[in-house]
CSV table of C-alpha atoms in Angstrom, one decimal:
chain,number,residue,atom,x,y,z
A,1,UNK,CA,107.4,119.9,94.4
A,2,UNK,CA,106.5,116.5,96.0
A,3,UNK,CA,102.9,115.5,96.6
A,4,UNK,CA,103.4,115.4,100.4
A,5,UNK,CA,104.2,119.1,100.4
A,6,UNK,CA,101.6,120.0,97.7
A,7,UNK,CA,98.7,118.1,99.1
A,8,UNK,CA,97.2,116.9,102.4
A,9,UNK,CA,98.0,113.3,103.3
A,10,UNK,CA,94.4,112.3,103.8
A,11,UNK,CA,91.2,114.0,102.6
A,12,UNK,CA,88.1,113.1,104.7
A,13,UNK,CA,84.9,112.0,103.1
A,14,UNK,CA,82.1,114.6,103.5
A,15,UNK,CA,78.5,113.5,104.0
A,16,UNK,CA,75.8,114.4,101.5
A,17,UNK,CA,73.7,117.3,102.8
A,18,UNK,CA,69.9,117.3,102.7
A,19,UNK,CA,70.0,120.0,100.0
A,20,UNK,CA,72.5,118.1,97.9
A,21,UNK,CA,70.4,114.9,98.3
A,22,UNK,CA,67.3,116.8,97.1
A,23,UNK,CA,69.3,118.1,94.1
A,24,UNK,CA,70.3,114.5,93.2
A,25,UNK,CA,66.8,113.3,93.4
A,26,UNK,CA,65.5,116.1,91.3
A,27,UNK,CA,67.9,115.4,88.5
A,28,UNK,CA,67.5,111.6,88.7
A,29,UNK,CA,70.9,110.9,90.2
A,30,UNK,CA,69.4,109.3,93.3
A,31,UNK,CA,67.9,105.9,92.6
A,32,UNK,CA,67.4,103.0,94.9
A,33,UNK,CA,69.9,100.2,94.2
A,34,UNK,CA,70.0,96.6,95.6
A,35,UNK,CA,73.6,96.6,96.9
A,36,UNK,CA,75.8,98.8,99.0
A,37,UNK,CA,79.5,99.4,99.1
A,38,UNK,CA,79.8,97.7,102.4
A,39,UNK,CA,78.2,94.5,101.0
A,40,UNK,CA,81.1,94.1,98.6
A,41,UNK,CA,83.6,94.3,101.5
A,42,UNK,CA,82.5,90.8,102.7
A,43,UNK,CA,84.8,89.0,100.3
A,44,UNK,CA,86.4,85.9,101.7
A,45,UNK,CA,89.6,86.0,99.7
A,46,UNK,CA,91.5,87.9,97.0
A,47,UNK,CA,94.4,87.6,94.5
A,48,UNK,CA,96.6,90.3,93.1
A,49,UNK,CA,95.7,91.5,89.6
A,50,UNK,CA,98.7,91.9,87.3
A,51,UNK,CA,98.8,93.7,83.9
A,52,UNK,CA,100.1,92.2,80.6
A,53,UNK,CA,103.7,93.0,81.7
A,54,UNK,CA,103.2,91.1,85.0
A,55,UNK,CA,103.3,94.3,87.1
A,56,UNK,CA,101.1,94.8,90.1
A,57,UNK,CA,98.1,97.0,89.2
A,58,UNK,CA,97.3,97.8,92.8
A,59,UNK,CA,93.9,96.0,92.3
A,60,UNK,CA,93.0,92.7,93.9
A,61,UNK,CA,90.3,90.3,92.6
A,62,UNK,CA,87.8,89.6,95.3
A,63,UNK,CA,86.2,86.2,95.8
A,64,UNK,CA,83.0,85.5,97.8
A,65,UNK,CA,81.5,82.5,99.4
A,66,UNK,CA,79.1,80.5,97.3
A,67,UNK,CA,76.2,81.7,99.3
A,68,UNK,CA,77.1,85.4,99.0
A,69,UNK,CA,78.2,85.1,95.3
A,70,UNK,CA,74.7,84.4,93.9
A,71,UNK,CA,73.1,87.3,95.8
A,72,UNK,CA,76.0,89.7,94.8
A,73,UNK,CA,75.9,88.7,91.2
A,74,UNK,CA,72.2,89.2,90.9
A,75,UNK,CA,72.4,92.6,92.6
A,76,UNK,CA,75.3,93.7,90.4
A,77,UNK,CA,73.4,92.8,87.2
A,78,UNK,CA,70.5,94.8,88.6
A,79,UNK,CA,72.8,97.8,89.1
A,80,UNK,CA,74.1,97.5,85.6
A,81,UNK,CA,70.5,97.5,84.3
A,82,UNK,CA,69.6,100.6,86.3
A,83,UNK,CA,72.8,102.5,85.3
A,84,UNK,CA,72.9,101.6,81.6
A,85,UNK,CA,69.5,100.3,80.6
A,86,UNK,CA,65.8,100.6,81.7
A,87,UNK,CA,66.3,98.9,85.1
A,88,UNK,CA,64.3,95.8,84.2
A,89,UNK,CA,65.4,92.2,84.8
A,90,UNK,CA,64.9,91.1,81.2
A,91,UNK,CA,68.6,91.4,80.3
A,92,UNK,CA,70.0,89.6,83.3
A,93,UNK,CA,70.0,86.2,81.5
A,94,UNK,CA,72.5,87.7,79.0
A,95,UNK,CA,74.8,89.1,81.6
A,96,UNK,CA,77.7,87.5,83.6
A,97,UNK,CA,79.7,89.1,86.4
A,98,UNK,CA,83.2,88.3,85.2
A,99,UNK,CA,85.1,90.1,88.0
A,100,UNK,CA,84.8,92.2,91.1
A,101,UNK,CA,88.1,94.0,91.7
A,102,UNK,CA,89.0,96.1,94.8
A,103,UNK,CA,91.5,98.9,94.6
A,104,UNK,CA,93.9,99.1,97.6
A,105,UNK,CA,95.3,102.5,96.5
A,106,UNK,CA,93.9,106.0,97.0
A,107,UNK,CA,91.2,107.7,98.9
A,108,UNK,CA,88.0,106.1,97.4
A,109,UNK,CA,89.1,102.5,97.5
A,110,UNK,CA,86.6,101.6,94.7
A,111,UNK,CA,85.3,98.3,93.5
A,112,UNK,CA,85.5,97.8,89.8
A,113,UNK,CA,82.8,95.5,88.3
A,114,UNK,CA,83.3,93.8,85.0
A,115,UNK,CA,80.0,92.8,83.3
A,116,UNK,CA,80.1,90.6,80.2
A,117,UNK,CA,77.4,90.0,77.6
A,118,UNK,CA,77.4,86.2,77.1
A,119,UNK,CA,75.9,86.5,73.6
A,120,UNK,CA,78.8,88.4,72.0
A,121,UNK,CA,81.5,88.6,74.7
A,122,UNK,CA,81.4,92.4,74.9
A,123,UNK,CA,82.1,93.7,78.4
A,124,UNK,CA,81.5,96.9,80.4
A,125,UNK,CA,82.9,98.2,83.6
A,126,UNK,CA,81.4,100.3,86.3
A,127,UNK,CA,82.6,101.4,89.8
A,128,UNK,CA,81.1,101.2,93.3
A,129,UNK,CA,82.4,103.7,95.8
A,130,UNK,CA,81.6,105.3,99.2
A,131,UNK,CA,79.6,108.4,98.8
A,132,UNK,CA,81.5,111.7,99.3
A,133,UNK,CA,80.0,115.1,98.7
A,134,UNK,CA,83.3,116.4,97.1
A,135,UNK,CA,83.2,113.6,94.6
A,136,UNK,CA,79.6,114.3,93.7
A,137,UNK,CA,80.2,118.0,93.2
A,138,UNK,CA,83.2,117.0,91.0
A,139,UNK,CA,81.1,114.6,88.9
A,140,UNK,CA,78.3,117.1,88.4
A,141,UNK,CA,80.7,119.9,87.5
A,142,UNK,CA,82.5,117.6,85.0
A,143,UNK,CA,79.1,116.8,83.5
A,144,UNK,CA,78.2,120.4,83.0
A,145,UNK,CA,81.5,122.2,82.4
A,146,UNK,CA,83.6,119.7,80.4
A,147,UNK,CA,82.9,118.5,76.9
A,148,UNK,CA,81.8,115.2,78.3
A,149,UNK,CA,78.6,113.8,80.0
A,150,UNK,CA,78.8,111.6,83.0
A,151,UNK,CA,76.5,108.9,84.2
A,152,UNK,CA,76.4,108.1,87.9
A,153,UNK,CA,73.9,107.1,90.7
A,154,UNK,CA,73.8,107.8,94.4
A,155,UNK,CA,71.9,105.9,97.0
A,156,UNK,CA,72.5,106.5,100.7
A,157,UNK,CA,76.3,105.9,101.3
A,158,UNK,CA,77.0,104.2,97.9
A,159,UNK,CA,78.0,105.8,94.7
A,160,UNK,CA,77.9,104.1,91.3
A,161,UNK,CA,80.0,105.5,88.4
A,162,UNK,CA,80.2,104.5,84.8
A,163,UNK,CA,83.6,103.6,83.4
A,164,UNK,CA,85.4,106.4,81.5
A,165,UNK,CA,87.3,104.7,78.6
A,166,UNK,CA,90.7,105.8,77.6
A,167,UNK,CA,94.4,105.1,78.0
A,168,UNK,CA,95.6,105.9,81.6
A,169,UNK,CA,97.8,109.0,81.4
A,170,UNK,CA,100.8,107.4,83.1
A,171,UNK,CA,100.7,104.4,80.7
A,172,UNK,CA,100.3,106.7,77.7
A,173,UNK,CA,103.2,108.9,78.7
A,174,UNK,CA,105.4,105.8,79.2
A,175,UNK,CA,104.4,103.7,76.3
A,176,UNK,CA,102.6,105.8,73.6
A,177,UNK,CA,104.0,109.3,73.8
A,178,UNK,CA,107.5,108.3,72.5
A,179,UNK,CA,105.8,106.9,69.4
A,180,UNK,CA,103.7,109.9,68.6
A,181,UNK,CA,104.4,112.0,65.5
A,182,UNK,CA,105.5,115.7,65.9
A,183,UNK,CA,102.0,116.7,64.8
A,184,UNK,CA,100.4,114.5,67.4
A,185,UNK,CA,102.7,115.8,70.1
A,186,UNK,CA,101.8,119.4,69.3
A,187,UNK,CA,98.1,118.4,69.5
A,188,UNK,CA,98.6,116.7,72.8
A,189,UNK,CA,100.4,119.8,74.1
A,190,UNK,CA,97.4,121.9,73.1
A,191,UNK,CA,95.0,119.5,74.9
A,192,UNK,CA,97.1,119.5,78.1
A,193,UNK,CA,97.0,123.3,78.2
A,194,UNK,CA,93.2,123.3,77.9
A,195,UNK,CA,92.9,120.5,80.4
A,196,UNK,CA,95.2,122.3,82.9
A,197,UNK,CA,93.1,125.5,82.5
A,198,UNK,CA,89.7,123.7,82.9
A,199,UNK,CA,90.8,121.9,86.1
A,200,UNK,CA,92.0,125.2,87.6
A,201,UNK,CA,88.8,127.1,86.7
A,202,UNK,CA,86.5,124.5,88.3
A,203,UNK,CA,88.9,123.6,91.2
A,204,UNK,CA,89.4,120.0,90.4
A,205,UNK,CA,92.6,118.9,92.1
A,206,UNK,CA,95.1,116.1,92.0
A,207,UNK,CA,95.2,115.5,88.3
A,208,UNK,CA,98.3,113.4,88.4
A,209,UNK,CA,98.9,111.3,85.3
A,210,UNK,CA,97.1,108.2,86.7
A,211,UNK,CA,94.0,110.3,87.5
A,212,UNK,CA,93.2,111.1,83.8
A,213,UNK,CA,93.0,109.2,80.6
A,214,UNK,CA,94.0,110.0,77.0
A,215,UNK,CA,91.3,109.3,74.5
A,216,UNK,CA,92.5,108.8,70.9
A,217,UNK,CA,90.0,109.3,68.1
A,218,UNK,CA,90.7,108.6,64.4
A,219,UNK,CA,89.7,111.5,62.2
A,220,UNK,CA,90.4,111.1,58.5
A,221,UNK,CA,94.2,110.7,58.1
A,222,UNK,CA,95.2,111.5,61.7
A,223,UNK,CA,94.5,110.8,65.3
A,224,UNK,CA,93.0,113.4,67.6
A,225,UNK,CA,93.7,113.1,71.3
A,226,UNK,CA,91.6,114.4,74.2
A,227,UNK,CA,92.3,114.3,77.9
A,228,UNK,CA,89.6,113.3,80.4
A,229,UNK,CA,89.6,113.4,84.2
A,230,UNK,CA,88.6,110.1,85.8
A,231,UNK,CA,89.0,110.8,89.5
A,232,UNK,CA,86.9,113.5,91.2
A,233,UNK,CA,87.8,113.0,94.9
A,234,UNK,CA,89.8,116.2,95.1
A,235,UNK,CA,87.1,118.7,94.1
A,236,UNK,CA,87.2,121.9,96.1
A,237,UNK,CA,89.2,120.6,99.1
A,238,UNK,CA,92.9,121.6,99.0
A,239,UNK,CA,94.1,125.1,99.9
A,240,UNK,CA,97.0,125.4,97.5
A,241,UNK,CA,96.1,126.7,94.1
A,242,UNK,CA,98.9,124.6,92.5
A,243,UNK,CA,96.9,121.4,93.4
A,244,UNK,CA,94.3,122.5,90.9
A,245,UNK,CA,96.9,122.9,88.1
A,246,UNK,CA,98.1,119.6,86.7
A,247,UNK,CA,101.3,121.2,85.4
A,248,UNK,CA,102.7,121.2,88.9
A,249,UNK,CA,102.7,117.5,89.5
A,250,UNK,CA,105.9,115.7,88.8
A,251,UNK,CA,104.0,112.8,87.1
A,252,UNK,CA,103.0,115.3,84.4
A,253,UNK,CA,106.6,116.6,83.8
A,254,UNK,CA,106.8,115.1,80.3
A,255,UNK,CA,103.5,116.7,79.3
A,256,UNK,CA,104.7,120.1,80.5
A,257,UNK,CA,107.9,119.7,78.6
A,258,UNK,CA,105.8,118.9,75.5
A,259,UNK,CA,104.0,122.2,75.9
A,260,UNK,CA,107.3,124.0,76.3
A,261,UNK,CA,108.8,122.4,73.2
A,262,UNK,CA,105.8,122.5,70.9
A,263,UNK,CA,103.9,125.7,71.7
A,264,UNK,CA,104.8,129.4,71.8
A,265,UNK,CA,103.7,131.6,74.6
A,266,UNK,CA,101.1,133.2,72.3
A,267,UNK,CA,99.7,129.8,71.5
A,268,UNK,CA,99.4,128.8,75.1
A,269,UNK,CA,97.6,132.1,75.9
A,270,UNK,CA,95.3,131.5,72.9
A,271,UNK,CA,94.4,128.0,74.1
A,272,UNK,CA,93.8,129.2,77.7
A,273,UNK,CA,91.4,131.9,76.4
A,274,UNK,CA,89.6,129.3,74.2
A,275,UNK,CA,89.1,127.0,77.2
A,276,UNK,CA,87.9,129.8,79.5
A,277,UNK,CA,85.5,130.9,76.8
A,278,UNK,CA,84.1,127.4,76.4
A,279,UNK,CA,83.7,127.0,80.2
A,280,UNK,CA,81.9,130.3,80.3
A,281,UNK,CA,79.5,129.2,77.5
A,282,UNK,CA,78.8,126.0,79.4
A,283,UNK,CA,78.1,127.9,82.6
A,284,UNK,CA,75.5,130.0,80.7
A,285,UNK,CA,74.0,127.0,78.8
A,286,UNK,CA,73.7,124.9,82.0
A,287,UNK,CA,71.1,127.5,83.3
A,288,UNK,CA,69.2,126.7,86.5
A,289,UNK,CA,70.9,123.3,87.1
A,290,UNK,CA,74.4,124.8,87.7
A,291,UNK,CA,72.9,127.7,89.6
A,292,UNK,CA,71.2,125.2,92.0
A,293,UNK,CA,74.4,123.2,92.4
A,294,UNK,CA,76.4,126.3,93.2
A,295,UNK,CA,73.9,127.6,95.7
A,296,UNK,CA,74.0,124.3,97.6
A,297,UNK,CA,77.8,124.1,97.4
A,298,UNK,CA,78.1,127.6,98.9
A,299,UNK,CA,76.4,126.4,102.1
A,300,UNK,CA,78.1,123.0,102.3
A,301,UNK,CA,81.1,121.9,104.3
A,302,UNK,CA,83.6,120.3,101.9
A,303,UNK,CA,86.9,121.6,103.2
A,304,UNK,CA,88.8,123.0,106.2
A,305,UNK,CA,88.9,126.6,107.3
A,306,UNK,CA,92.7,126.7,106.8
A,307,UNK,CA,92.3,125.4,103.2
A,308,UNK,CA,89.5,127.9,102.5
A,309,UNK,CA,91.6,130.9,103.8
A,310,UNK,CA,94.7,129.8,101.8
A,311,UNK,CA,92.9,129.3,98.5
A,312,UNK,CA,90.9,132.5,98.6
A,313,UNK,CA,94.1,134.5,99.2
A,314,UNK,CA,95.9,132.8,96.4
A,315,UNK,CA,93.0,133.2,93.9
A,316,UNK,CA,92.7,136.8,94.9
A,317,UNK,CA,96.4,137.4,94.0
A,318,UNK,CA,95.8,135.6,90.7
A,319,UNK,CA,92.6,137.4,89.7
A,320,UNK,CA,93.1,140.7,91.6
A,321,UNK,CA,89.4,140.3,92.6
A,322,UNK,CA,89.0,141.6,96.2
A,323,UNK,CA,85.6,139.9,96.6
A,324,UNK,CA,87.4,136.6,97.3
A,325,UNK,CA,88.3,138.0,100.7
A,326,UNK,CA,84.7,137.6,101.8
A,327,UNK,CA,84.4,133.9,101.0
A,328,UNK,CA,83.6,131.8,104.1
A,329,UNK,CA,83.2,128.4,102.4
A,330,UNK,CA,84.9,126.5,99.6
A,331,UNK,CA,81.6,126.6,97.7
A,332,UNK,CA,81.7,130.4,97.8
A,333,UNK,CA,85.3,130.4,96.4
A,334,UNK,CA,84.1,128.1,93.6
A,335,UNK,CA,81.1,130.2,92.9
A,336,UNK,CA,83.1,133.4,92.7
A,337,UNK,CA,85.7,131.8,90.5
A,338,UNK,CA,83.0,130.6,88.0
A,339,UNK,CA,81.4,134.1,88.1
A,340,UNK,CA,84.8,135.7,87.4
A,341,UNK,CA,85.2,133.5,84.2
A,342,UNK,CA,81.7,134.1,83.1
A,343,UNK,CA,81.8,137.8,83.7
A,344,UNK,CA,85.1,138.2,81.8
A,345,UNK,CA,83.6,136.3,78.9
A,346,UNK,CA,80.5,138.5,78.8
A,347,UNK,CA,82.5,141.7,79.1
A,348,UNK,CA,84.7,140.7,76.2
A,349,UNK,CA,81.6,139.7,74.1
A,350,UNK,CA,79.9,143.0,74.8
A,351,UNK,CA,83.1,144.9,73.9
A,352,UNK,CA,83.3,143.0,70.6
A,353,UNK,CA,79.7,143.8,69.7
A,354,UNK,CA,80.2,147.5,70.5
A,355,UNK,CA,83.4,147.6,68.4
A,356,UNK,CA,81.7,145.8,65.6
A,357,UNK,CA,78.7,148.2,65.6
A,358,UNK,CA,81.1,151.2,65.6
A,359,UNK,CA,82.9,149.8,62.5
A,360,UNK,CA,79.5,149.3,60.7
A,361,UNK,CA,78.3,152.8,61.5
A,362,UNK,CA,81.5,154.7,60.8
């Protein structure tokens, strides 16, 4: 199925509500920063950024007038210090803004900032985007419900995100996957099943291969691969359930084929159950934080009435849970979906305890 049929052509940016703004301030996500997204749009010229194979990356390198450049560089160093250090100016003398790149593709049209430490030539990236409530919910849910923590800041209409390191999924599939050993391919298949399940549970959409990265980790005598989402624009917006399942995007066809060739149906079911259990445990361990976020999301406008009606019907068919019929907002659909996963996990856990006690006492 093509993306035009699967997804809306353009997703609107939703404003941050007063309740969500208070949540961000409470959890130290809202911090005053010295530069806004619109400030970076004042570049006076740009050149195309090519990769090592001389192919267009869809990023352009922005150039600023001499007057603007000094102010922008100082502000970007300050943002770096706030995001990754203690916010002081002491480290500015050791930093250099090597590049400000602008992405011409996709909804968020981010700026990518490259900061270099002049003492050792190590460099770090971070991103500056327009604030969107959907994206913020996506980042927070990733922080709480995935195996990974995320660092980001919000101030008025500007969002600062740290860089998530890894090999872009499309590049990995094209250049690295053919060189993987059978054992590595089987492990990648397992991770894709878990990634697919995690996205569906927390309603993160549009995980085409260029919206996630493959993270290789060397462990003793082999390499372990993990899959991480890097784009959270399509959190809780689309109406079609397939949008929240990476397996249905043509860009992921080779990963789906990997699952078919390397895993049995029983193995796939086992890995799905493992991921649902892990998400349920994270819901429970996140305590009041995720409860507050879900309560705010339930009252927020982050999708269209048509999308809400379509998704609640499709999830009801999948889960056979009639309660989805009563959902009026996309946040209510998300909240009920997370409750469904948690409740099933707790029911199974109670059942296992009872069966264990019966065995002991018999």
